[in-house]
PDB file of C-alpha atoms and ligand atoms in Angstrom:
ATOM      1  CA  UNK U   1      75.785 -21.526 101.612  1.00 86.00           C
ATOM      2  CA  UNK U   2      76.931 -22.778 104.949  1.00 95.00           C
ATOM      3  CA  UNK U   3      77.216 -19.326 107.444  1.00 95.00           C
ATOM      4  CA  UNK U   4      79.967 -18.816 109.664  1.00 98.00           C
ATOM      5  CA  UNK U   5      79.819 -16.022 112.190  1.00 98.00           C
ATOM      6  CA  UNK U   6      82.868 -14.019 113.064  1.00 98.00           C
ATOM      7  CA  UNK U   7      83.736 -14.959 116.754  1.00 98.00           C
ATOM      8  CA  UNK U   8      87.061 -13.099 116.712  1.00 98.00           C
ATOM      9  CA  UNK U   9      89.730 -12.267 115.212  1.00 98.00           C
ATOM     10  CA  UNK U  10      90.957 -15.892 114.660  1.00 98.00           C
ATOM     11  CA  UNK U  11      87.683 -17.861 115.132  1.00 98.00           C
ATOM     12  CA  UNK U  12      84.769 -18.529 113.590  1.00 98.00           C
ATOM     13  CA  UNK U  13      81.248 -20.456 114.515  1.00 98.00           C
ATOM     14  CA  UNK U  14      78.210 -22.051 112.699  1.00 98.00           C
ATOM     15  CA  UNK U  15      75.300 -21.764 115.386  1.00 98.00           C
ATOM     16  CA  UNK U  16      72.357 -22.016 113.084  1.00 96.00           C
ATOM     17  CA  UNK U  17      71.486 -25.470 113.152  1.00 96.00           C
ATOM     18  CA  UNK U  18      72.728 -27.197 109.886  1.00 96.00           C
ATOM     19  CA  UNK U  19      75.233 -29.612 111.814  1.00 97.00           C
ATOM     20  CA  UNK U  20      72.565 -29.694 114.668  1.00 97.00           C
ATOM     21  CA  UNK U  21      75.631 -28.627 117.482  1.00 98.00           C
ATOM     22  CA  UNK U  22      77.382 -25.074 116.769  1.00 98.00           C
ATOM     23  CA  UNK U  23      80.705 -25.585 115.572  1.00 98.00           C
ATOM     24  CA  UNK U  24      83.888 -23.642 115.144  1.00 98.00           C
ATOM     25  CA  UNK U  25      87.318 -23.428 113.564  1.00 98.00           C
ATOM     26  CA  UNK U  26      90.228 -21.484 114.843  1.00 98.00           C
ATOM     27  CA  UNK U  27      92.712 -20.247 112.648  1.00 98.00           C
ATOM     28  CA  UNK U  28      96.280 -20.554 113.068  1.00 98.00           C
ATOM     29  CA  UNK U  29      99.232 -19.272 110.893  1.00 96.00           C
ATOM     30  CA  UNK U  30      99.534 -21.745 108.570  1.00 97.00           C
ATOM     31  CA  UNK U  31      96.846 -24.347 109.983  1.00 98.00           C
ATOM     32  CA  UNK U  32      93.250 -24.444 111.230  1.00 98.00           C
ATOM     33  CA  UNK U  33      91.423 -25.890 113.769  1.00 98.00           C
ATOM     34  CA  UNK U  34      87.845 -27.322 114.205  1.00 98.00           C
ATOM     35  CA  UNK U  35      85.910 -27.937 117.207  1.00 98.00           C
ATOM     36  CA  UNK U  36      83.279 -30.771 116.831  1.00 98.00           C
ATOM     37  CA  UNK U  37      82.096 -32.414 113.378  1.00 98.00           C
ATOM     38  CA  UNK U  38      78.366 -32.251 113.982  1.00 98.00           C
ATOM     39  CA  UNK U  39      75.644 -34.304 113.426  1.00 97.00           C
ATOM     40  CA  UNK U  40      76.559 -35.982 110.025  1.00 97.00           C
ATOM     41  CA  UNK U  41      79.550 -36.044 106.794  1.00 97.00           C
ATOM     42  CA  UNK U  42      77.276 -33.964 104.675  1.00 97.00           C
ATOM     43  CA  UNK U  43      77.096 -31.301 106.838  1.00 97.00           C
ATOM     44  CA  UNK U  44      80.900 -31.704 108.111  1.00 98.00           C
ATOM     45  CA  UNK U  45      81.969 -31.336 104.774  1.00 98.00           C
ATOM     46  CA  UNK U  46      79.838 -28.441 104.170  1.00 98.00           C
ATOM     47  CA  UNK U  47      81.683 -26.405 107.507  1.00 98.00           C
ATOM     48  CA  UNK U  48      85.112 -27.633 106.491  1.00 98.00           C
ATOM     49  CA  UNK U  49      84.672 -25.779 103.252  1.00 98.00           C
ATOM     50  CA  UNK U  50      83.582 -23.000 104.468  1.00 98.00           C
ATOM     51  CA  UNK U  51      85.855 -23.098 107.206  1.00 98.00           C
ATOM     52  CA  UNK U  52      89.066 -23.582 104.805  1.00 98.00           C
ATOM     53  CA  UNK U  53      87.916 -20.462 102.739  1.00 98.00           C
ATOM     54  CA  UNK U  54      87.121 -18.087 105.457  1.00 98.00           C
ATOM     55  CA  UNK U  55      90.631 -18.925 107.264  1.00 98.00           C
ATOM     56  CA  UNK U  56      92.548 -19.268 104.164  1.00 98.00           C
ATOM     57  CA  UNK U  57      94.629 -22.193 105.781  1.00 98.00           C
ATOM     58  CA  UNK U  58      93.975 -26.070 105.686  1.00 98.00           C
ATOM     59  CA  UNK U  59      92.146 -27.743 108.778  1.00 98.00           C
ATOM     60  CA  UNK U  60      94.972 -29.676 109.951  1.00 98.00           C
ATOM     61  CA  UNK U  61      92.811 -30.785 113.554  1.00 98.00           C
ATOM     62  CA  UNK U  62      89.554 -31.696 114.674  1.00 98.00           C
ATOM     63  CA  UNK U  63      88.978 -31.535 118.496  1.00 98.00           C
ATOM     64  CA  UNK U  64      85.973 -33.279 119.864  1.00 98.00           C
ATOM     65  CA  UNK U  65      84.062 -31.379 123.154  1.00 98.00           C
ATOM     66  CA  UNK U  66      82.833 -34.870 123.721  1.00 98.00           C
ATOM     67  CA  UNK U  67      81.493 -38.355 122.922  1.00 98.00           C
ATOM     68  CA  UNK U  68      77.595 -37.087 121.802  1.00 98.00           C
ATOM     69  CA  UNK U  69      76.886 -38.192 118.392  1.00 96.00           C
ATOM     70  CA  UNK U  70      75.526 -34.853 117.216  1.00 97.00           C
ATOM     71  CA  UNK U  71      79.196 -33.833 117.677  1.00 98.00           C
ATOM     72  CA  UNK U  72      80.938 -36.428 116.268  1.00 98.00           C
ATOM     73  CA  UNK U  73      79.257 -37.788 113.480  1.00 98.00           C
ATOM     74  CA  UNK U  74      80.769 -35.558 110.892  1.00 98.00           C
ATOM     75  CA  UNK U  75      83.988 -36.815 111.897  1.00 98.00           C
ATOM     76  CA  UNK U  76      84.920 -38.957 109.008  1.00 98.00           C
ATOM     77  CA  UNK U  77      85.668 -35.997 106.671  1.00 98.00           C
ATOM     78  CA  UNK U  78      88.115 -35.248 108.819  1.00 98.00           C
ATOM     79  CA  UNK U  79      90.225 -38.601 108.424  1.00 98.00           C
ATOM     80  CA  UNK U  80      93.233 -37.056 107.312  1.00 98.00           C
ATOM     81  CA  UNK U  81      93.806 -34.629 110.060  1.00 98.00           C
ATOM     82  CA  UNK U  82      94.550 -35.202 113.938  1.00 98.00           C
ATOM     83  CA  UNK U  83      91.453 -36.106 115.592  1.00 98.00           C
ATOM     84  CA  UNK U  84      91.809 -35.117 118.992  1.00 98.00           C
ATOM     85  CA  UNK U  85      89.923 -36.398 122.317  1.00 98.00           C
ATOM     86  CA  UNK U  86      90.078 -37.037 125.735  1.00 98.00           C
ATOM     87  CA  UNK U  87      91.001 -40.706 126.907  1.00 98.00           C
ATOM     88  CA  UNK U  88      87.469 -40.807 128.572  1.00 98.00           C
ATOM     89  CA  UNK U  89      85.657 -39.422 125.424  1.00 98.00           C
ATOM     90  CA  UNK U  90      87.195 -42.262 123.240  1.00 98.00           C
ATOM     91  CA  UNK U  91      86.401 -44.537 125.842  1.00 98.00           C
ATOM     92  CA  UNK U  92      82.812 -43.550 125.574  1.00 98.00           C
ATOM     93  CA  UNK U  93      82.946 -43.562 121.907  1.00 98.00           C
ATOM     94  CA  UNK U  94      83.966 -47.307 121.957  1.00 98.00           C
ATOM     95  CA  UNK U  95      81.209 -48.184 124.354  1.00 97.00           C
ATOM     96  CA  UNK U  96      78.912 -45.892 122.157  1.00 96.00           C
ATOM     97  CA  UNK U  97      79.861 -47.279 118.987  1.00 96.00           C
ATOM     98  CA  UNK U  98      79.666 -50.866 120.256  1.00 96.00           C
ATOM     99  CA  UNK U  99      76.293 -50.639 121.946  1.00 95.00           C
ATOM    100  CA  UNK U 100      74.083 -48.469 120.269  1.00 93.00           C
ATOM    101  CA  UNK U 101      75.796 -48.132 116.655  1.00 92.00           C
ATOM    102  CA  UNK U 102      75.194 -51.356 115.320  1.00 93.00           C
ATOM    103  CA  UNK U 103      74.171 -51.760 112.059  1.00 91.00           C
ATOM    104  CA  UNK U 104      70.747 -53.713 112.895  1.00 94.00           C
ATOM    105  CA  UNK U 105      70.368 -50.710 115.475  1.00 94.00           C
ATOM    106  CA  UNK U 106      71.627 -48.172 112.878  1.00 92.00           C
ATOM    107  CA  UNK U 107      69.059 -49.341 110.403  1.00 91.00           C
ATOM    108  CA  UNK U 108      66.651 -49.349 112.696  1.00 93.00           C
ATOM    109  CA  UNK U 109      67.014 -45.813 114.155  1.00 93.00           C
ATOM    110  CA  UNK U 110      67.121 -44.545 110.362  1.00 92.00           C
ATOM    111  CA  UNK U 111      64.049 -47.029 109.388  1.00 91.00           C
ATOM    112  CA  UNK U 112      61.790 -44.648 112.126  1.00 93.00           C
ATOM    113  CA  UNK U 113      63.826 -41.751 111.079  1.00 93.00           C
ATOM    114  CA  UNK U 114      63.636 -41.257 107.429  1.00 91.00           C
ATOM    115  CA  UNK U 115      65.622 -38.070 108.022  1.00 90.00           C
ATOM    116  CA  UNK U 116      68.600 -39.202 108.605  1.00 93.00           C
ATOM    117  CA  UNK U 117      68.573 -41.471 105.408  1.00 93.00           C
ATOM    118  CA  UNK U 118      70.459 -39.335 103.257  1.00 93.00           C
ATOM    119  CA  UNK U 119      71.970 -37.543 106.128  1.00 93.00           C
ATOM    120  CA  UNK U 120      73.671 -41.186 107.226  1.00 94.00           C
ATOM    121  CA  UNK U 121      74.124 -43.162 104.200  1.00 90.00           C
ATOM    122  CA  UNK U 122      77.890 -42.919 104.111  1.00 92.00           C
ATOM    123  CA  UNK U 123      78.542 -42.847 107.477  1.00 95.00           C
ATOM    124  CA  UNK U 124      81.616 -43.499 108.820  1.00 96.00           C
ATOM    125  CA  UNK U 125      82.111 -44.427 112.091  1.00 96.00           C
ATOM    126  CA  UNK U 126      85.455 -42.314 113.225  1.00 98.00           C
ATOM    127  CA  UNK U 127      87.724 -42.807 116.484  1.00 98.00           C
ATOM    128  CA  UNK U 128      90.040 -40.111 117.336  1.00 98.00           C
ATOM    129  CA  UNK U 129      93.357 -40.321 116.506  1.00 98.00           C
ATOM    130  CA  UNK U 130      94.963 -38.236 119.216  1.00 98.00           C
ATOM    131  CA  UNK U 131      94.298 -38.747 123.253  1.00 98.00           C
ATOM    132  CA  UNK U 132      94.879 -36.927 126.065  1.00 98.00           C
ATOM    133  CA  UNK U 133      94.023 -36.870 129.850  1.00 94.00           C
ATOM    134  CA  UNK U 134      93.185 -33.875 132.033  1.00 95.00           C
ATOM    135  CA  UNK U 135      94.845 -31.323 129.533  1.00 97.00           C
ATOM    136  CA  UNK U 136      96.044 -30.631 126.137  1.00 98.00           C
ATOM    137  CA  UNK U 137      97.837 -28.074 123.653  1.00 98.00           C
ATOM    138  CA  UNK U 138      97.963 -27.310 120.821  1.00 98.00           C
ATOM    139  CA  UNK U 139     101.319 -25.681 119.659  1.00 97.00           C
ATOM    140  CA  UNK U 140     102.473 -24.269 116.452  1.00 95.00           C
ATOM    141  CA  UNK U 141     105.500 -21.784 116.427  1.00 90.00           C
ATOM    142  CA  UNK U 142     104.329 -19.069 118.977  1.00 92.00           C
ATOM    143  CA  UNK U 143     100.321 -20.010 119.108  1.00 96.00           C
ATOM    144  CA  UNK U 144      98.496 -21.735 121.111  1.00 97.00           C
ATOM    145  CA  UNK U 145      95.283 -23.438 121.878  1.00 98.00           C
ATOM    146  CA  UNK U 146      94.314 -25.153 125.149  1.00 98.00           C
ATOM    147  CA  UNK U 147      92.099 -28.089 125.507  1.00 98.00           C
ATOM    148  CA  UNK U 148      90.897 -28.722 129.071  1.00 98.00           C
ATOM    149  CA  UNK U 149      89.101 -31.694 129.914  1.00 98.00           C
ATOM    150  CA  UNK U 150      86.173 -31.061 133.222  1.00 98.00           C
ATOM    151  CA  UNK U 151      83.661 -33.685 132.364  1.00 98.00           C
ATOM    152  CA  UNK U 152      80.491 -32.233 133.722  1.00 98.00           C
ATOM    153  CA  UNK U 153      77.841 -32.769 130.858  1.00 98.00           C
ATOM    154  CA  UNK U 154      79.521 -35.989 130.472  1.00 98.00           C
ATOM    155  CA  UNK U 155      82.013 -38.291 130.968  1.00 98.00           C
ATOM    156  CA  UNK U 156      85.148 -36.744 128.941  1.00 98.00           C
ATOM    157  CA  UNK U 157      83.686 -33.121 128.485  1.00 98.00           C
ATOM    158  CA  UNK U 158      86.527 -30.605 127.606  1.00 98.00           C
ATOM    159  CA  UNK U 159      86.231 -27.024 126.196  1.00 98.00           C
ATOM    160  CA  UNK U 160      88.728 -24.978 124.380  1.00 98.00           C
ATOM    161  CA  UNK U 161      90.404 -21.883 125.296  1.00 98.00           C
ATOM    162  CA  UNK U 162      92.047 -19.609 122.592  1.00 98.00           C
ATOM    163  CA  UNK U 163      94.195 -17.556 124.664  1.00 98.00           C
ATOM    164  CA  UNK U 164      95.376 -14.574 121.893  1.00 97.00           C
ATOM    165  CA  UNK U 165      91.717 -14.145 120.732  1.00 98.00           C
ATOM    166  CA  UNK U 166      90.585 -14.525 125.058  1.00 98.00           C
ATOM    167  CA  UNK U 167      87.494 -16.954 123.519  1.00 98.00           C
ATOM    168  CA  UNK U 168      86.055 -20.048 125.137  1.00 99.00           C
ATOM    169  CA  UNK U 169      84.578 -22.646 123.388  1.00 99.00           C
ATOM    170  CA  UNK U 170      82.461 -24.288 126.025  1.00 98.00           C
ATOM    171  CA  UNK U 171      80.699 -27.436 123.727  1.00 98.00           C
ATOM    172  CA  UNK U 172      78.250 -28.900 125.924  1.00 98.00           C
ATOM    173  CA  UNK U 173      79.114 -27.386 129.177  1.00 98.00           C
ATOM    174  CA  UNK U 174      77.335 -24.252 127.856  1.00 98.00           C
ATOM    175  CA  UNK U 175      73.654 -24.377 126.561  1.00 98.00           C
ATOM    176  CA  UNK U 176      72.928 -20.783 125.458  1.00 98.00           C
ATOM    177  CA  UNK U 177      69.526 -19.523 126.329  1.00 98.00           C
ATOM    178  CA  UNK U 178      68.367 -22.721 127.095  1.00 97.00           C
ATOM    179  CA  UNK U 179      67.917 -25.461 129.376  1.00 97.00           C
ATOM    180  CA  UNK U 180      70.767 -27.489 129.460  1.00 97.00           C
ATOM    181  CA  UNK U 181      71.196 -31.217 128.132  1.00 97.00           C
ATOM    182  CA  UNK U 182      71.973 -33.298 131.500  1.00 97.00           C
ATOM    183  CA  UNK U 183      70.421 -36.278 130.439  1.00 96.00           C
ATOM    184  CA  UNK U 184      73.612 -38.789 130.209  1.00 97.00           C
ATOM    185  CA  UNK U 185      73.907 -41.416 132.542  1.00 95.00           C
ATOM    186  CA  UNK U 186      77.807 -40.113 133.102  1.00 97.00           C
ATOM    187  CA  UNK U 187      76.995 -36.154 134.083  1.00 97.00           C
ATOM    188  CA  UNK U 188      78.167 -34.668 137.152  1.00 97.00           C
ATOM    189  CA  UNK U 189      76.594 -31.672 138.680  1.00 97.00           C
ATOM    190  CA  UNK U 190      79.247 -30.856 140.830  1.00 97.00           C
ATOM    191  CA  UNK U 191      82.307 -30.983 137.746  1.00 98.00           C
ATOM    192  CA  UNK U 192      79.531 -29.083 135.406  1.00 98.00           C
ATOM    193  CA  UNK U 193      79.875 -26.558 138.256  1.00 98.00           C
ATOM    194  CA  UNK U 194      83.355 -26.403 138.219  1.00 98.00           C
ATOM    195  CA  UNK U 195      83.818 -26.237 134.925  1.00 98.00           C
ATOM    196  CA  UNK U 196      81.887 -23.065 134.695  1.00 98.00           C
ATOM    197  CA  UNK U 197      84.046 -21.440 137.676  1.00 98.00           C
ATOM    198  CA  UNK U 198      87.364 -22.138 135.124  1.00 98.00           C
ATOM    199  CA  UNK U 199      85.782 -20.867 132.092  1.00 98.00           C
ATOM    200  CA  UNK U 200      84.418 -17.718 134.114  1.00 98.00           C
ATOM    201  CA  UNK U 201      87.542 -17.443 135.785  1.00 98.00           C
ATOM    202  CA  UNK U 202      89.339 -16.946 132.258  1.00 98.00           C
ATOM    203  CA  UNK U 203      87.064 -13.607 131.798  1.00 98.00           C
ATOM    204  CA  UNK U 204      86.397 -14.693 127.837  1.00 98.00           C
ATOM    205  CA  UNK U 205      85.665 -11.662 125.770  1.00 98.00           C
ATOM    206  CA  UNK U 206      82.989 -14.308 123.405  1.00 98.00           C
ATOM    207  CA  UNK U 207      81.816 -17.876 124.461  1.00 98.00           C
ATOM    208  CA  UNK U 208      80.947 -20.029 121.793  1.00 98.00           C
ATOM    209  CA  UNK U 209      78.112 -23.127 123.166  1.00 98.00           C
ATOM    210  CA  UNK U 210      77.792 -26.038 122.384  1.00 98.00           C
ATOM    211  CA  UNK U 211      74.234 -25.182 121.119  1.00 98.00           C
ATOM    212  CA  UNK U 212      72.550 -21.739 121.124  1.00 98.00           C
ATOM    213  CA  UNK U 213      73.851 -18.304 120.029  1.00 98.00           C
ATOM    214  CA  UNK U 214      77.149 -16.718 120.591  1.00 98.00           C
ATOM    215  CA  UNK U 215      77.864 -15.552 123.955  1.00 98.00           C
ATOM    216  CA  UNK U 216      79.358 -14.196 126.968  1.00 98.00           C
ATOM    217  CA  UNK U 217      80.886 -14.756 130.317  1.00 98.00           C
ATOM    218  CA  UNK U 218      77.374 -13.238 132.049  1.00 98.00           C
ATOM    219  CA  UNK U 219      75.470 -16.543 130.024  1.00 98.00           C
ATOM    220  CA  UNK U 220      78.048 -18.993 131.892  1.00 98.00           C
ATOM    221  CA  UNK U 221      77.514 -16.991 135.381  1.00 98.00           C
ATOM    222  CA  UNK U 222      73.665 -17.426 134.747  1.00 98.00           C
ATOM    223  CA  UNK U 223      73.923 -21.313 133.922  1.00 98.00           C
ATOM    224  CA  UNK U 224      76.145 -21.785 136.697  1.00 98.00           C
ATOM    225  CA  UNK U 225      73.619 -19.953 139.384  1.00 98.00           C
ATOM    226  CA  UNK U 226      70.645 -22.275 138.164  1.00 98.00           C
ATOM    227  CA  UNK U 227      72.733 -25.181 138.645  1.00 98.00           C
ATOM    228  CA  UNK U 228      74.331 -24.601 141.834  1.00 98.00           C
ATOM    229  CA  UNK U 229      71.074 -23.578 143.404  1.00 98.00           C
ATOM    230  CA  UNK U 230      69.286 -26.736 141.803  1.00 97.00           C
ATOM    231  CA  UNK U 231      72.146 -28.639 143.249  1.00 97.00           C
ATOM    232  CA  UNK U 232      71.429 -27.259 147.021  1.00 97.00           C
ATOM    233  CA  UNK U 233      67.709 -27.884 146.202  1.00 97.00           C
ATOM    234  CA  UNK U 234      67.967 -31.634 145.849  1.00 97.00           C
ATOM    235  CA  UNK U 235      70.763 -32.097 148.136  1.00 96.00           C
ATOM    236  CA  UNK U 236      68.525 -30.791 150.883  1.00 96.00           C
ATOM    237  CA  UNK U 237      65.511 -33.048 149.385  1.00 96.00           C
ATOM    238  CA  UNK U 238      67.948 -36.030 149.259  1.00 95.00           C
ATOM    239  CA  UNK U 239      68.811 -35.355 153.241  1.00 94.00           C
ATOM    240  CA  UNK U 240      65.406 -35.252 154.162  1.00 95.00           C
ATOM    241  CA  UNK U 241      64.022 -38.521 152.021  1.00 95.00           C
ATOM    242  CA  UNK U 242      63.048 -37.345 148.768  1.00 96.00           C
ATOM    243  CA  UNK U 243      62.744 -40.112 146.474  1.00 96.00           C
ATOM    244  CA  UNK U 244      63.142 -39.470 142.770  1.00 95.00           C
ATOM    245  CA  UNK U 245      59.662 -39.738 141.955  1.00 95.00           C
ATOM    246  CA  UNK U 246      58.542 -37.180 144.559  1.00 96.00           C
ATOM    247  CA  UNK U 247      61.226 -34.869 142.798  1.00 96.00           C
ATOM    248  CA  UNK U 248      59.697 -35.013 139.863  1.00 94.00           C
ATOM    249  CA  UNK U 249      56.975 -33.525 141.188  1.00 93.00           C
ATOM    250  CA  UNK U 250      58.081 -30.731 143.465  1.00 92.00           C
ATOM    251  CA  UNK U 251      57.090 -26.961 142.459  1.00 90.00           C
ATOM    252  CA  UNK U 252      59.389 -25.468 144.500  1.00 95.00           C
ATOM    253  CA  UNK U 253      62.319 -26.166 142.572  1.00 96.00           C
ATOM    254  CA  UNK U 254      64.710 -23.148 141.415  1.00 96.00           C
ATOM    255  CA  UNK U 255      63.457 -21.153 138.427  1.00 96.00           C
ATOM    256  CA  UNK U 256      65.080 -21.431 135.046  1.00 97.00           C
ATOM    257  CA  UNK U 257      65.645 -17.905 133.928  1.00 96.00           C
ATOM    258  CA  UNK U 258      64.813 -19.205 130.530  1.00 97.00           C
ATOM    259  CA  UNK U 259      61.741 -21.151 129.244  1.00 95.00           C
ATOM    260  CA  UNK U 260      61.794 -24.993 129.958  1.00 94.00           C
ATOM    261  CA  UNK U 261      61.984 -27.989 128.227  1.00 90.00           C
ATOM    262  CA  UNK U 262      60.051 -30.440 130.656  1.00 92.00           C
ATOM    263  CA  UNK U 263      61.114 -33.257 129.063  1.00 94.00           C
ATOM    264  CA  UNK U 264      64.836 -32.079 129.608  1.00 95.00           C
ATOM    265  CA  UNK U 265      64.596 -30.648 132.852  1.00 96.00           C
ATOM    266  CA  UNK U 266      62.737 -33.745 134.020  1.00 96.00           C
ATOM    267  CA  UNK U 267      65.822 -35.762 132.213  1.00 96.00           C
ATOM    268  CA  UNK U 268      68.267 -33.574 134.218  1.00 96.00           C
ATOM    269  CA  UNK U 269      66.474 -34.121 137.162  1.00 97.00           C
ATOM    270  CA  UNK U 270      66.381 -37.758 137.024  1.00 96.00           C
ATOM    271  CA  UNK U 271      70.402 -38.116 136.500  1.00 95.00           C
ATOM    272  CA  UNK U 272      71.691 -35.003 138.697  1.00 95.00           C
ATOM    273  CA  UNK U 273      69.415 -37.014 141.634  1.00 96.00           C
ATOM    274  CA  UNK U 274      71.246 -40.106 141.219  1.00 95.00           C
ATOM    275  CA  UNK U 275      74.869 -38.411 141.361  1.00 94.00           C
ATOM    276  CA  UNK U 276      73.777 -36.320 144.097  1.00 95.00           C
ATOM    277  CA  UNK U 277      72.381 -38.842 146.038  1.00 94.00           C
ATOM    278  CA  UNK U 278      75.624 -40.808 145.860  1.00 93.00           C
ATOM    279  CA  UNK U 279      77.814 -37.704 146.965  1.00 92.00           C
ATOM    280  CA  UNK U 280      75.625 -36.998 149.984  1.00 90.00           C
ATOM    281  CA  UNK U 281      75.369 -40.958 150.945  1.00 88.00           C
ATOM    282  CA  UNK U 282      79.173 -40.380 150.553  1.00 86.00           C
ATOM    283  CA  UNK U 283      79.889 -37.101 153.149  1.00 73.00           C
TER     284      UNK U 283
HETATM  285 ZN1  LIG T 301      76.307 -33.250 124.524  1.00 83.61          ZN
END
């Protein structure tokens, strides 16, 4: 039985696990929404269900946070309803698809990852069919539902706002409770940043993340303090000669309020240094 958790009024979210990212639908009058198509078909078609019965209306659009594949590769079950995306995020999917999705690749991955064997053996590679740049909504009669595109965690990021239910759903830009993912060559500490100042500024009664449980405002304000004084951190490490390497090994760095991933934290590290590097080389 695939669980969906009451958000709101209108909304709904999986945050267990089963399609690896939390996802959520959004229920309109007479049409619903979902937000990401998780990790793989099986699993997609699994929260559709359960998202159709729980709204009582047909999923008539499937936004996509971003280009990660364990948001997108659940897409394909969603084929006969708008699949909507940044420009940047398609872009990305493209690249994606073209570079690491191969078949030989593909075959590969699942060869060392008998996992995904079942979980991937129909899969579908699946474009959006609806682009937009900078900002997007969704309107039906009176209701709405905004789509804002930040970037941030990467290239193309966008959350969703559901204005009569006062709910964010943040995708990637929000790891709950845990360290976040910054480990794409594309992320920007300084839009991640501001993307947290618009959600917070929105005062969201519920915050669904990208991964974690359901949340609130307070989580973003607590993400956004870590980052913004990791940010300083290495900006005055970059002015004074850091190189990466010697980052890596610092002590001093700000404390998570959360436990730590080293292997992520070192991964955030390693890509927030590069951007940052570039903006201060660039004052
Ligand atoms: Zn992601």
């Amino acid at each position: 039985m695939f669980e969906l958790e009451q958000v709101s009024d209108n909304v709904w979210a999986h945050t267990k696990g089963e399609t690896r990212c939390n996802v959520a639908c959004i229920k309109l009058k007479n049409s619903g929404i979902m937000v990401d198509s998780g990790l793989d078909p099986i699993s997609a078609k699994n929260a559709r269900d359960a998202a159709e019965k729980v709204m009582g209306v047909p999923i008539k659009y499937l936004i996509l946070t971003h280009y990660h594949h364990d948001h997108i590769c659940g897409n394909q079950v969603f084929k006969d309803c708008e699949i909507i995306a940044t420009l940047a995020t398609q872009k990305m999917m493209e690249e994606d698809f073209s570079e690491n999705w191969t078949e030989e690749k593909l075959a590969k991955f699942i060869a060392e990852n008998p996992e995904f064997q079942e979980k991937w053996q129909d899969l579908e590679l699946t474009l959006p069919s609806k682009i937009f740049a900078s900002d997007y909504i969704i309107k039906e009669n009176d209701e709405q539902v905004e789509l804002i595109e930040t970037h941030g965690h990467c290239k193309g990021s966008c959350y969703v706002y559901v204005p009569k239910d006062e709910v964010v759903i943040a995708g990637d830009l929000l790891f709950a409770e845990m360290f976040p993912y910054g480990g794409d060559p594309t992320v920007d500490p300084y839009l991640w940043i501001d993307a947290y100042t618009q959600m917070i500024y929105l005062t969201p009664k519920k915050v669904v993340p990208g991964h974690g449980p359901l949340t609130y405002k307070e989580e973003i304000e607590i993400q956004q303090k870590y980052l913004e004084l990791l940010v300083k951190k290495i900006e005055d490490l970059v002015v004074d000669g850091t190189t990466k390497e010697e980052l890596l090994e610092r002590s001093d760095l700000p404390k998570f309020p959360y436990e730590v991933e080293q292997e992520r934290m070192n991964l955030l590290l390693d890509k927030c240094y590069d951007a940052i590097k570039e903006a201060v080389n660039s004052f």
